[in-house]
PDB file of C-alpha atoms in Angstrom:
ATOM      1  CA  UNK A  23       3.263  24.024 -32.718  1.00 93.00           C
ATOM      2  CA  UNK A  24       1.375  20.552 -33.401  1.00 96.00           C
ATOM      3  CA  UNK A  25      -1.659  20.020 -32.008  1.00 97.00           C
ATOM      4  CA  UNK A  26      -3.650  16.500 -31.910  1.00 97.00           C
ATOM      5  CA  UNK A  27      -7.446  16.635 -31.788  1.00 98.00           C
ATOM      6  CA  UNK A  28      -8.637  12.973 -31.243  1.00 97.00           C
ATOM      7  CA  UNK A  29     -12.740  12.067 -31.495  1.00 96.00           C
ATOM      8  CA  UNK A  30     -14.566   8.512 -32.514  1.00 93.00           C
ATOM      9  CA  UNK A  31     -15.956  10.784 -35.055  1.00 93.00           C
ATOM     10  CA  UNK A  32     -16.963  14.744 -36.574  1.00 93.00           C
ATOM     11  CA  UNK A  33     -18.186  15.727 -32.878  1.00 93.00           C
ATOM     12  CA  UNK A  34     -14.879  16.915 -31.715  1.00 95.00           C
ATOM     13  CA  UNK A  35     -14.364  19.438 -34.616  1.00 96.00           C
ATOM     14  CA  UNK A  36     -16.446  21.986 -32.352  1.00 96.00           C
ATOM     15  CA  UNK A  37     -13.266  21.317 -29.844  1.00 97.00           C
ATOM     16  CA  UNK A  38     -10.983  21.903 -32.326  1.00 97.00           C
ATOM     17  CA  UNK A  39     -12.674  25.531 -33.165  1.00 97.00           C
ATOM     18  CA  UNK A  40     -12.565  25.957 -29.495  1.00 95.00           C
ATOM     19  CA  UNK A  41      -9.082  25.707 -29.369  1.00 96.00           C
ATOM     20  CA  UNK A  42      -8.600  27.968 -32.845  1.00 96.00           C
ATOM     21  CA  UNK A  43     -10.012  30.605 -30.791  1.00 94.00           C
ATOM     22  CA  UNK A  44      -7.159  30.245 -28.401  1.00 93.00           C
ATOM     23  CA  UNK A  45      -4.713  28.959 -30.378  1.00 95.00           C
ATOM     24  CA  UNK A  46      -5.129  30.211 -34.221  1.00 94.00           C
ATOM     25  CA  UNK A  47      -1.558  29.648 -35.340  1.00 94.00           C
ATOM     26  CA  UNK A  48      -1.090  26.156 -34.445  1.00 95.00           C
ATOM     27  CA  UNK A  49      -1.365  23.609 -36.828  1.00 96.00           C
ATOM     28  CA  UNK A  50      -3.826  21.121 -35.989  1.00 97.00           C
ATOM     29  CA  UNK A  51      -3.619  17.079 -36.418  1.00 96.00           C
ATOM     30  CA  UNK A  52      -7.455  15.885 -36.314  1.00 97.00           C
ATOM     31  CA  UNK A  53      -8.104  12.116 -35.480  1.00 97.00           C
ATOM     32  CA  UNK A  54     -11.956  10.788 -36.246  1.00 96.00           C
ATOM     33  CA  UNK A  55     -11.994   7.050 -35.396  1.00 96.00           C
ATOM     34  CA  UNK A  56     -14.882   6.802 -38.139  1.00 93.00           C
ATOM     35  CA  UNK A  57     -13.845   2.831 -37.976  1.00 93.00           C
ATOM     36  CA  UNK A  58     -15.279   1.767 -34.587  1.00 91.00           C
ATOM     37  CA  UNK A  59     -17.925   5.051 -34.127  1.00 85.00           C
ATOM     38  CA  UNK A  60     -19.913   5.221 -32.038  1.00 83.00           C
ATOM     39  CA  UNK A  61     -17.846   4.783 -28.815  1.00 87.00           C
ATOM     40  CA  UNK A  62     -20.630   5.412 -26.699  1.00 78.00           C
ATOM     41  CA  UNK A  63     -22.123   1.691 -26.754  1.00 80.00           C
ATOM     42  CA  UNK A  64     -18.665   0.013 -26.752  1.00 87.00           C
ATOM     43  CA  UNK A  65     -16.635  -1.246 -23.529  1.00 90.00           C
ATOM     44  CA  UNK A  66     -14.463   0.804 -21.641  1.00 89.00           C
ATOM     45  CA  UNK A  67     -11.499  -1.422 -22.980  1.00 93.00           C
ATOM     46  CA  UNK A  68     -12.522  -1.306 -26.059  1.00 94.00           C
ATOM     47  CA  UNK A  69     -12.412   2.537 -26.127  1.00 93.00           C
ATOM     48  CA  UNK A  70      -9.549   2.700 -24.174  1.00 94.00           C
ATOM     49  CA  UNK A  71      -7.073   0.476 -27.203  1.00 95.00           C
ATOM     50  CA  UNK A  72      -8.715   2.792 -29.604  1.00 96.00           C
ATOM     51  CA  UNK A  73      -7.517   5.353 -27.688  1.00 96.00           C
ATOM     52  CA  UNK A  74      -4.146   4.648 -26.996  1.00 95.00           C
ATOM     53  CA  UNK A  75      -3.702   3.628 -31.107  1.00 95.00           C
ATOM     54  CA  UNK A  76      -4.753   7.127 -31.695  1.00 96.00           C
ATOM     55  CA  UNK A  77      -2.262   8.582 -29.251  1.00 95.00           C
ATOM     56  CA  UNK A  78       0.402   6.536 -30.699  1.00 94.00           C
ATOM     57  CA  UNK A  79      -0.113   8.122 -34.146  1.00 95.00           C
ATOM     58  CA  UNK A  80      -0.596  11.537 -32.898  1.00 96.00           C
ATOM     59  CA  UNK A  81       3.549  10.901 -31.200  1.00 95.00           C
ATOM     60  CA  UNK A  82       4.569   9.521 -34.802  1.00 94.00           C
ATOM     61  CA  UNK A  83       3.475  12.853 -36.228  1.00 94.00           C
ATOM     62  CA  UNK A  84       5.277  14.699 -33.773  1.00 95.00           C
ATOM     63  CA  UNK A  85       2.498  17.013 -32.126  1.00 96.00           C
ATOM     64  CA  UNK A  86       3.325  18.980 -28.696  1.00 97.00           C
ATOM     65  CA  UNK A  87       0.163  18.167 -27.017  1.00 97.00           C
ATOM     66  CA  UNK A  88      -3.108  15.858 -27.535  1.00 98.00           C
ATOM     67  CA  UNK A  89      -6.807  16.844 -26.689  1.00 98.00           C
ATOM     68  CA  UNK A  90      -9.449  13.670 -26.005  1.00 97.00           C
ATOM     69  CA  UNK A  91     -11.886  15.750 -27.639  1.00 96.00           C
ATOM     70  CA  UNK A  92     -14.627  12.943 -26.519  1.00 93.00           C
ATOM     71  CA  UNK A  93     -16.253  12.851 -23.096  1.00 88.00           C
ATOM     72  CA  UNK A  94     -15.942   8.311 -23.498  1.00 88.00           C
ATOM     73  CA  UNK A  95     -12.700   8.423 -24.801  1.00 92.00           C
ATOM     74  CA  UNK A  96     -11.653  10.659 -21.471  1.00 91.00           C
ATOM     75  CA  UNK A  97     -13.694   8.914 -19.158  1.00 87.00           C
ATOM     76  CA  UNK A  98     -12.266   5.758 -20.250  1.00 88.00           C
ATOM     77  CA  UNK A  99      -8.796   6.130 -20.961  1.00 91.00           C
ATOM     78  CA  UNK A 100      -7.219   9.283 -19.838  1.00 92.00           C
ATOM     79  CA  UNK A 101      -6.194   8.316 -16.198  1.00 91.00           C
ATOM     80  CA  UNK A 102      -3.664   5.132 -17.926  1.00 92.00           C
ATOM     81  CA  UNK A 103      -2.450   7.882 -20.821  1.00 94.00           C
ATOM     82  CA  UNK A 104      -1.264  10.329 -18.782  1.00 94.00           C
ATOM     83  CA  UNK A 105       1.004   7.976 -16.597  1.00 92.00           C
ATOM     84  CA  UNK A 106       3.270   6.898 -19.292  1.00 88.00           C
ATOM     85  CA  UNK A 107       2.307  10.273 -21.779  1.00 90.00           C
ATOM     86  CA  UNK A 108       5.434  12.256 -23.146  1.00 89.00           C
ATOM     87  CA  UNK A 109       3.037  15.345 -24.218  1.00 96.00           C
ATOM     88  CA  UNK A 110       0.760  16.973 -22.398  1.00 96.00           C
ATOM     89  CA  UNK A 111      -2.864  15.282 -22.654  1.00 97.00           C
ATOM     90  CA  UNK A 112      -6.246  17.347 -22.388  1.00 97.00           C
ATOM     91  CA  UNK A 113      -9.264  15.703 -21.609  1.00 95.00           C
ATOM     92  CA  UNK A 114     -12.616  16.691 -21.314  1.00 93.00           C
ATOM     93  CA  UNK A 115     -15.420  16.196 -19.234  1.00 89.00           C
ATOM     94  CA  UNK A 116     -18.729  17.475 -18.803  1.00 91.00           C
ATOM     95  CA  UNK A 117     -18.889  21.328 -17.775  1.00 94.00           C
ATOM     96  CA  UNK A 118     -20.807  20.244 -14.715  1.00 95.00           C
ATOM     97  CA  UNK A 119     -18.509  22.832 -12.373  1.00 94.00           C
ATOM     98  CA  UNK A 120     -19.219  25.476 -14.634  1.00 93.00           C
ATOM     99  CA  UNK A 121     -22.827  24.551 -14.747  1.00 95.00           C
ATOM    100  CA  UNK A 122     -23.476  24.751 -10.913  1.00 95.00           C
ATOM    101  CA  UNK A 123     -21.209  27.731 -10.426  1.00 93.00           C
ATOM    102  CA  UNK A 124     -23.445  29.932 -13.341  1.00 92.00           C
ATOM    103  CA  UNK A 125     -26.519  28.930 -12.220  1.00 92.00           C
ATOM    104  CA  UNK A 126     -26.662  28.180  -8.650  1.00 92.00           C
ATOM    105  CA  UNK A 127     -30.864  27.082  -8.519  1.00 91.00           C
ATOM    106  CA  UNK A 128     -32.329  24.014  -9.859  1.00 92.00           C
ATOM    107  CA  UNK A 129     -31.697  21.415 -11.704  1.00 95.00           C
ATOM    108  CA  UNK A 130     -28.714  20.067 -14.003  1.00 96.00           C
ATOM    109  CA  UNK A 131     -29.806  17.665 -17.033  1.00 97.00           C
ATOM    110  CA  UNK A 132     -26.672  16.502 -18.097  1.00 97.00           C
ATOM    111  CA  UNK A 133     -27.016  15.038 -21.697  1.00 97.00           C
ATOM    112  CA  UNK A 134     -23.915  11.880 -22.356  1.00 94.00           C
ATOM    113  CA  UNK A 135     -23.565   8.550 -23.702  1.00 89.00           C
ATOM    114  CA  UNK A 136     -24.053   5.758 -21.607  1.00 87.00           C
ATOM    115  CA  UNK A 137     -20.662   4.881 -20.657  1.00 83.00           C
ATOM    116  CA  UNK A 138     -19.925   8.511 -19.664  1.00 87.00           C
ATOM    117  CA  UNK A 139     -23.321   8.430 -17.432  1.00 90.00           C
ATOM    118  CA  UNK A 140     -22.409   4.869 -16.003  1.00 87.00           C
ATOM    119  CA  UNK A 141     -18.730   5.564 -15.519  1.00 83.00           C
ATOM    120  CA  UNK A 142     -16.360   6.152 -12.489  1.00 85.00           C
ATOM    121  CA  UNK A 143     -15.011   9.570 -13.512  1.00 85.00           C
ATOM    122  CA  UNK A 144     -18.535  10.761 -13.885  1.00 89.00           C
ATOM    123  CA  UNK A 145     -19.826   9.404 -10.233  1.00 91.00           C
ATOM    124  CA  UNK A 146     -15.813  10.665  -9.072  1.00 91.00           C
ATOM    125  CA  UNK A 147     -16.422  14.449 -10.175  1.00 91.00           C
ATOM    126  CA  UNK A 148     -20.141  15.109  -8.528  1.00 93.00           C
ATOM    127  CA  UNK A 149     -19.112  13.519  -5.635  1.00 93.00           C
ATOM    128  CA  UNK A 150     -16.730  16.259  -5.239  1.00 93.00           C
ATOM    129  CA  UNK A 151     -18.740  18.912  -6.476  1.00 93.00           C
ATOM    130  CA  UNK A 152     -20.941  20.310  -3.802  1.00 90.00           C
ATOM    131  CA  UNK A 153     -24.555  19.611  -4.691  1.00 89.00           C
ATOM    132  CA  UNK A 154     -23.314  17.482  -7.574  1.00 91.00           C
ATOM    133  CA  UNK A 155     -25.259  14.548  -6.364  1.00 92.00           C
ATOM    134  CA  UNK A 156     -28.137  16.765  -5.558  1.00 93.00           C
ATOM    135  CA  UNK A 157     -28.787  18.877  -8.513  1.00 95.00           C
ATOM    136  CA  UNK A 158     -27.267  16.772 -11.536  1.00 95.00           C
ATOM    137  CA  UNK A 159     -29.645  14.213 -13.494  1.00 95.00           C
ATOM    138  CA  UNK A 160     -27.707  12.009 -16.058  1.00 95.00           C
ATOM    139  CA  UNK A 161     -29.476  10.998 -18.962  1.00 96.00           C
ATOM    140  CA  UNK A 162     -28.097   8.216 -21.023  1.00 95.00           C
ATOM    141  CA  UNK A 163     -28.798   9.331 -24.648  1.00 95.00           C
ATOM    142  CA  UNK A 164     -27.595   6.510 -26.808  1.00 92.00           C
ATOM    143  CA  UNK A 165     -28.020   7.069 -30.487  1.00 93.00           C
ATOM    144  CA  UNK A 166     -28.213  10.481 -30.060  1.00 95.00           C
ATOM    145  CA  UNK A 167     -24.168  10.990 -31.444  1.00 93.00           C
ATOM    146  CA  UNK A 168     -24.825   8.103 -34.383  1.00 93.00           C
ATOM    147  CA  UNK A 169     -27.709  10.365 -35.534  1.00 95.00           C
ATOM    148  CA  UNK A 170     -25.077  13.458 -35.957  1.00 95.00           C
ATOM    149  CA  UNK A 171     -22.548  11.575 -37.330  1.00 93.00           C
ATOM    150  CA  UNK A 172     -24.396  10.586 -40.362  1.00 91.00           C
ATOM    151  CA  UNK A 173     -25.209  14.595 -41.536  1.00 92.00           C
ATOM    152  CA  UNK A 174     -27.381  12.668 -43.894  1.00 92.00           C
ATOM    153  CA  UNK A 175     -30.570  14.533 -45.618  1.00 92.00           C
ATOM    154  CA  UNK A 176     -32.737  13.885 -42.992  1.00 96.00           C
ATOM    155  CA  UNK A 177     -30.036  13.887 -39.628  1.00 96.00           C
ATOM    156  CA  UNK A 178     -31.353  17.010 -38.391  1.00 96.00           C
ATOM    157  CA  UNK A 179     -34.873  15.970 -38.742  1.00 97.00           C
ATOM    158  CA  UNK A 180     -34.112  13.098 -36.951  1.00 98.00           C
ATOM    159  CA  UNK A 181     -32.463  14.687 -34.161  1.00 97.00           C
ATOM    160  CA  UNK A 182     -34.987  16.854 -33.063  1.00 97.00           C
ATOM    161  CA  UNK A 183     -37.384  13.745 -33.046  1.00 97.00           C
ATOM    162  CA  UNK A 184     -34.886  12.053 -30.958  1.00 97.00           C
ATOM    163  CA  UNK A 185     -35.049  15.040 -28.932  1.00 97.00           C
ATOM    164  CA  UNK A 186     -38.493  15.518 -28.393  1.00 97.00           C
ATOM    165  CA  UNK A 187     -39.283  11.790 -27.616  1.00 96.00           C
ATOM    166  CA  UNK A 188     -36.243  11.085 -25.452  1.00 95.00           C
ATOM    167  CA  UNK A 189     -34.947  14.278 -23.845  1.00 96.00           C
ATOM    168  CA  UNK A 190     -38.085  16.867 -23.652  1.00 95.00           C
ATOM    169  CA  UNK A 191     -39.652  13.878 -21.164  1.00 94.00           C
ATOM    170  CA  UNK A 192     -36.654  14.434 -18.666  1.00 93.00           C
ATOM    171  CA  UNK A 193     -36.952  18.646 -18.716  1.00 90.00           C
ATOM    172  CA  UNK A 194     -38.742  18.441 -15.048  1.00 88.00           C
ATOM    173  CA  UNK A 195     -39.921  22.202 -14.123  1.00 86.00           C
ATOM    174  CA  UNK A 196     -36.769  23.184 -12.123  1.00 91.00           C
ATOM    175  CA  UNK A 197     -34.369  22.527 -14.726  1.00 93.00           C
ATOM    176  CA  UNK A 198     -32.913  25.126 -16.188  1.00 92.00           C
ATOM    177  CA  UNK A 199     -29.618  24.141 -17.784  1.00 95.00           C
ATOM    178  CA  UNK A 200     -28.600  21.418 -19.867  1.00 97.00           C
ATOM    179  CA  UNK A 201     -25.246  20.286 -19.674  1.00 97.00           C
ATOM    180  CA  UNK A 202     -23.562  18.879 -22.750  1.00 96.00           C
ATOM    181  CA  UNK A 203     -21.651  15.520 -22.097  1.00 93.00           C
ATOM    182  CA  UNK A 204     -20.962  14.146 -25.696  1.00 93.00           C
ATOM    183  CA  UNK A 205     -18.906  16.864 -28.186  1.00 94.00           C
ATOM    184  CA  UNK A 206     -21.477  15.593 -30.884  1.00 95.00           C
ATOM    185  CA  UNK A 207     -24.215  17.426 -29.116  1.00 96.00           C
ATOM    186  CA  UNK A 208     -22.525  20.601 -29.595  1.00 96.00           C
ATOM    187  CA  UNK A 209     -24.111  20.601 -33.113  1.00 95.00           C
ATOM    188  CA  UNK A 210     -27.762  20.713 -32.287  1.00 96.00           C
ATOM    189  CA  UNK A 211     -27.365  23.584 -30.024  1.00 93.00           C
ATOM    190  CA  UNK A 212     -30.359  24.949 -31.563  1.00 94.00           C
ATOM    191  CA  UNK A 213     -32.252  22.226 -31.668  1.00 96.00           C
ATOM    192  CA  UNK A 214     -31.965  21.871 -27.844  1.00 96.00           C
ATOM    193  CA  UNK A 215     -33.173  25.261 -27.388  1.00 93.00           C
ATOM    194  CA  UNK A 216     -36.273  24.553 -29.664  1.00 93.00           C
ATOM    195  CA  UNK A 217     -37.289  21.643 -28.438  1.00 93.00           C
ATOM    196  CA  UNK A 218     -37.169  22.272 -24.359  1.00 91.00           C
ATOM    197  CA  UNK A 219     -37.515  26.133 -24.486  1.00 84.00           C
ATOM    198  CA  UNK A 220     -35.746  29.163 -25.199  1.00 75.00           C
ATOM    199  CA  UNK A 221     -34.999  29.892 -21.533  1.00 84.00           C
ATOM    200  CA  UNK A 222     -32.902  26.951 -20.739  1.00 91.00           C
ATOM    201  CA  UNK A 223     -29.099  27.295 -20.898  1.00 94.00           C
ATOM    202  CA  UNK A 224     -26.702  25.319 -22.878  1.00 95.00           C
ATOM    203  CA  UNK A 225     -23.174  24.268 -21.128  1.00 95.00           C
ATOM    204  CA  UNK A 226     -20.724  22.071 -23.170  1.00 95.00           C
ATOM    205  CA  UNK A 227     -16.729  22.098 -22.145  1.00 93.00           C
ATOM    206  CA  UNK A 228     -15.151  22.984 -25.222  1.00 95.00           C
ATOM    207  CA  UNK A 229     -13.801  26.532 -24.191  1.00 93.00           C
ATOM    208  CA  UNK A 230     -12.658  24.981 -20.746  1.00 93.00           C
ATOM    209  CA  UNK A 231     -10.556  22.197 -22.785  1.00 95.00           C
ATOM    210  CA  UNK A 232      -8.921  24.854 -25.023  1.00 95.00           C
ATOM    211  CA  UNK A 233      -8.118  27.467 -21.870  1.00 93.00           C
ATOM    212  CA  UNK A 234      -6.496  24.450 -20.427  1.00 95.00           C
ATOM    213  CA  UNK A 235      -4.479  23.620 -23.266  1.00 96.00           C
ATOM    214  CA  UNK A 236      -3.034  26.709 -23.466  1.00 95.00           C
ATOM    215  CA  UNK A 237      -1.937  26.752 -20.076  1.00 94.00           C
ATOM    216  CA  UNK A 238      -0.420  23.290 -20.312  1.00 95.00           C
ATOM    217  CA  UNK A 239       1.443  24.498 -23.186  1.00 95.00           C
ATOM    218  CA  UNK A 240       2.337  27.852 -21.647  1.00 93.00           C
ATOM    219  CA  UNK A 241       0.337  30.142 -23.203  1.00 90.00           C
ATOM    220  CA  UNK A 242      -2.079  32.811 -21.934  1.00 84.00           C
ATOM    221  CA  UNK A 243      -5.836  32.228 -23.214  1.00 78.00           C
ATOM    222  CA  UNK A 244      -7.188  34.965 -25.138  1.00 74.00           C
ATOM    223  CA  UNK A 245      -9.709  36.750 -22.733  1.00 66.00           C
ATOM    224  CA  UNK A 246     -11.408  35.794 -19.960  1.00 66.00           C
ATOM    225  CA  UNK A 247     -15.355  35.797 -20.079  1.00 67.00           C
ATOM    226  CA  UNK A 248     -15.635  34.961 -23.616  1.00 73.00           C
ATOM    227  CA  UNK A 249     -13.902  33.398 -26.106  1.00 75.00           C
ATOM    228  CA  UNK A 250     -12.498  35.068 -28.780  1.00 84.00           C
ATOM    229  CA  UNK A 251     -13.220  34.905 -32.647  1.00 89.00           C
ATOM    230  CA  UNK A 252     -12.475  32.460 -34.955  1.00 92.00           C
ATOM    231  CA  UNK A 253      -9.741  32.927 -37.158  1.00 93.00           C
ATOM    232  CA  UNK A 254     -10.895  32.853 -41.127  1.00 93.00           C
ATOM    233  CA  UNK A 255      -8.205  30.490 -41.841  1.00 93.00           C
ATOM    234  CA  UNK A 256      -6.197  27.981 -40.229  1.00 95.00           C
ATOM    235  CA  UNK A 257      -3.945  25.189 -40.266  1.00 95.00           C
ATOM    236  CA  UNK A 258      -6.158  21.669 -40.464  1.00 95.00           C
ATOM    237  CA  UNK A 259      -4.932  18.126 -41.568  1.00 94.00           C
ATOM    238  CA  UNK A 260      -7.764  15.889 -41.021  1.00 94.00           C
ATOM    239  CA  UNK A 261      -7.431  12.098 -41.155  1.00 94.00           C
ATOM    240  CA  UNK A 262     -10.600   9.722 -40.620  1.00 95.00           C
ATOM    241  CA  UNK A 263      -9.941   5.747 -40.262  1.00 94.00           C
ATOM    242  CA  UNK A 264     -13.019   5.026 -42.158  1.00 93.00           C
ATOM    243  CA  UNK A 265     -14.625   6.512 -45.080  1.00 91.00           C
ATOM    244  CA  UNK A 266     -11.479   8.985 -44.917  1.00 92.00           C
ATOM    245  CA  UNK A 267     -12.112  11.255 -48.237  1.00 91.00           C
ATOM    246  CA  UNK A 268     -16.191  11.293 -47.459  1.00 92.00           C
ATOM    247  CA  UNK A 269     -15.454  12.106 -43.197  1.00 93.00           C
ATOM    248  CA  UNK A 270     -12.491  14.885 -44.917  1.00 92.00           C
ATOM    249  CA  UNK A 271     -15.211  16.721 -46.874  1.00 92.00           C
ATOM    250  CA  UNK A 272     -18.191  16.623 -44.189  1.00 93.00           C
ATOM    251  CA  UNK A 273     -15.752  17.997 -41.676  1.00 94.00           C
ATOM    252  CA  UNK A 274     -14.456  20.858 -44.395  1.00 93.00           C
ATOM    253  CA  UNK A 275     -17.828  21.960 -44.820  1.00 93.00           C
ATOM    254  CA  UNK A 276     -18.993  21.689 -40.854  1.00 94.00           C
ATOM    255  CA  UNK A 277     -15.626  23.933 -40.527  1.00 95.00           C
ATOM    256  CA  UNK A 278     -16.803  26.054 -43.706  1.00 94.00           C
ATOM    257  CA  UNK A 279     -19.988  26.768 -42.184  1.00 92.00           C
ATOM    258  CA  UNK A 280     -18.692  28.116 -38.985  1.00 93.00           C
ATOM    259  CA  UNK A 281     -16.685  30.390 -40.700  1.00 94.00           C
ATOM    260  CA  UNK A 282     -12.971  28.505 -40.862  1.00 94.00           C
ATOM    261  CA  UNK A 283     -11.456  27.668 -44.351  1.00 92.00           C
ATOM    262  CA  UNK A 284      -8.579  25.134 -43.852  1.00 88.00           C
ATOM    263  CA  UNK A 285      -5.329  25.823 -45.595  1.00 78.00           C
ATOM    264  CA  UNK A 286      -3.254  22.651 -47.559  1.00 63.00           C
ATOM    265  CA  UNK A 287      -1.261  20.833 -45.305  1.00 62.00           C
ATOM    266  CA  UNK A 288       0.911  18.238 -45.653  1.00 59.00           C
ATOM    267  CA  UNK A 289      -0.774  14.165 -45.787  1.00 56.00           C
ATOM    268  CA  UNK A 290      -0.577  12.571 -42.563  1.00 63.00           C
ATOM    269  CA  UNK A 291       0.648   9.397 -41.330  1.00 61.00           C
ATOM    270  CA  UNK A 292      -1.586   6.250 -41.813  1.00 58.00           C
ATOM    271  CA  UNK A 293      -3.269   5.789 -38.517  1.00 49.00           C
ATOM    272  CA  UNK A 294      -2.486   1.865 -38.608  1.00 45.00           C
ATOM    273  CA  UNK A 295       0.954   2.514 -39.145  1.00 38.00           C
ATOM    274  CA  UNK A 296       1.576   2.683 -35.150  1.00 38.00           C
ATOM    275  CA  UNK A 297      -0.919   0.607 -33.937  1.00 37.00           C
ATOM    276  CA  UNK A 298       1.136  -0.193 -30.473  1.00 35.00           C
ATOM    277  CA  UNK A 299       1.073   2.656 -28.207  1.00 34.00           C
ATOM    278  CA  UNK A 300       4.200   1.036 -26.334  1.00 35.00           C
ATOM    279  CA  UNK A 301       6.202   1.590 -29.112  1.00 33.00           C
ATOM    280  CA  UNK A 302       5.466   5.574 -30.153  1.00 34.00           C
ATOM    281  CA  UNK A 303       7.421   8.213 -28.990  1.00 32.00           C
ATOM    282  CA  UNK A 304       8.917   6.667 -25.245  1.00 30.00           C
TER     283      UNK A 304
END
């Protein structure tokens, strides 16, 4: 079983151990549009071509299903995939649902670029969630996922000062949960804690996206109220349409550190190779 993981950059590698969790023995096809990162300050159309070149590529290597392992990438172009798609496509959006359903008090600060805050998805899904409206405060945190990206000497230094001066302001008294909306954030987990208190939960969607994948593909998740472990080795091929051989290390080692050594696989198609998604795989 083929697997494509698609991102504008490194932040969807925590979906792709999400799914590993689920899914250990598939062999996984990961997409980081290093090229035209960061998504989140780009148009919707913009992010939507990207999107559908990545999709193309993923069909030309012959994967079974697709995850939009990016909150933009969903919000902007999985409606128009999935009407022409021949594989299943899993998107993902911010765990808002699971957010309001854990913790059923107070306030939501929900953490996302700008065109995920701005968008129509967005606005569509708390306007169906009761209290949505109510209890949900977007912030727009633009430069936030650039910062990550990097994993320079200092990024982590830098991210907790973008923290402090842009995010600790919005942490109003009756806001107990912070809601991930950008699969970059999922990296500075900790930092989040530290910087607007240890008693303030942390929601992102990737364990939703994987139990959904398995059940598109037919398979049974693995347990119910938490996820499983992380298998010590799996099946990776990582391609990066920038910078591919620097992006291919950084992501080895963010993988090494949480525990996941990635076996040799064989080299992918070149990403520009299939560049019109009306021609791949119909």
């Amino acid at each position: 079983m083929r697997i494509g993981i698609f991102d504008s950059g490194i932040g969807g590698l925590s979906t792709l151990l999400a799914c590993l969790r689920h899914l250990p023995d598939a062999h996984y096809l990961f997409y980081g549009d290093s090229a035209h990162a960061p998504y989140g300050d780009k148009s919707p159309a913009q992010v939507r071509q990207w999107t559908e070149e990545a999709y193309a590529w993923f069909i030309s290597a012959g994967v079974d299903a697709v995850v939009l392992a990016c909150n933009t990438a969903t919000s902007a172009a999985v409606a128009p995939l999935r009407e022409r798609a021949d594989v299943p496509i899993i998107g993902i959006e911010p765990a808002i649902r699971k957010a309001l359903t854990d913790h059923p008090q107070g306030g939501i600060l929900l953490l996302a670029t700008s065109i995920t805050v701005s968008g129509g998805k967005l606005r569509d899904l708390l306007d169906r969630l009761e209290n949505g409206q109510e209890r949900v405060r977007p912030l727009a945190c633009s430069g936030l996922a650039e910062i990550i990206e990097t994993q320079d000497t200092d990024w982590r230094a830098r991210a907790r000062h973008y923290l402090q001066l842009r995010v600790q302001p919005a942490r109003t008294a009756d806001i107990g949960v912070v809601v991930l909306g950008c699969t970059h954030y999922c990296w500075i987990n900790d930092l989040i804690n530290d910087t607007l208190g240890g008693d303030i939960a942390v929601v992102d969607g990737n364990d939703g996206v994987a139990r959904q994948l398995c059940r598109r593909l037919g398979v049974v998740p693995i347990g119910t109220d938490t996820a499983p472990p992380l298998p010590r080795h799996a099946r990776i091929s990582l391609y990066f349409t920038a910078d591919n051989g620097v992006k291919s290390r950084l992501a080895r080692r963010l993988l090494a550190a949480s525990g996941v050594s990635m076996a040799t696989q064989p080299d992918l198609p070149h990403a520009r190779a299939c560049s019109d998604p009306g021609s791949a795989g119909r």
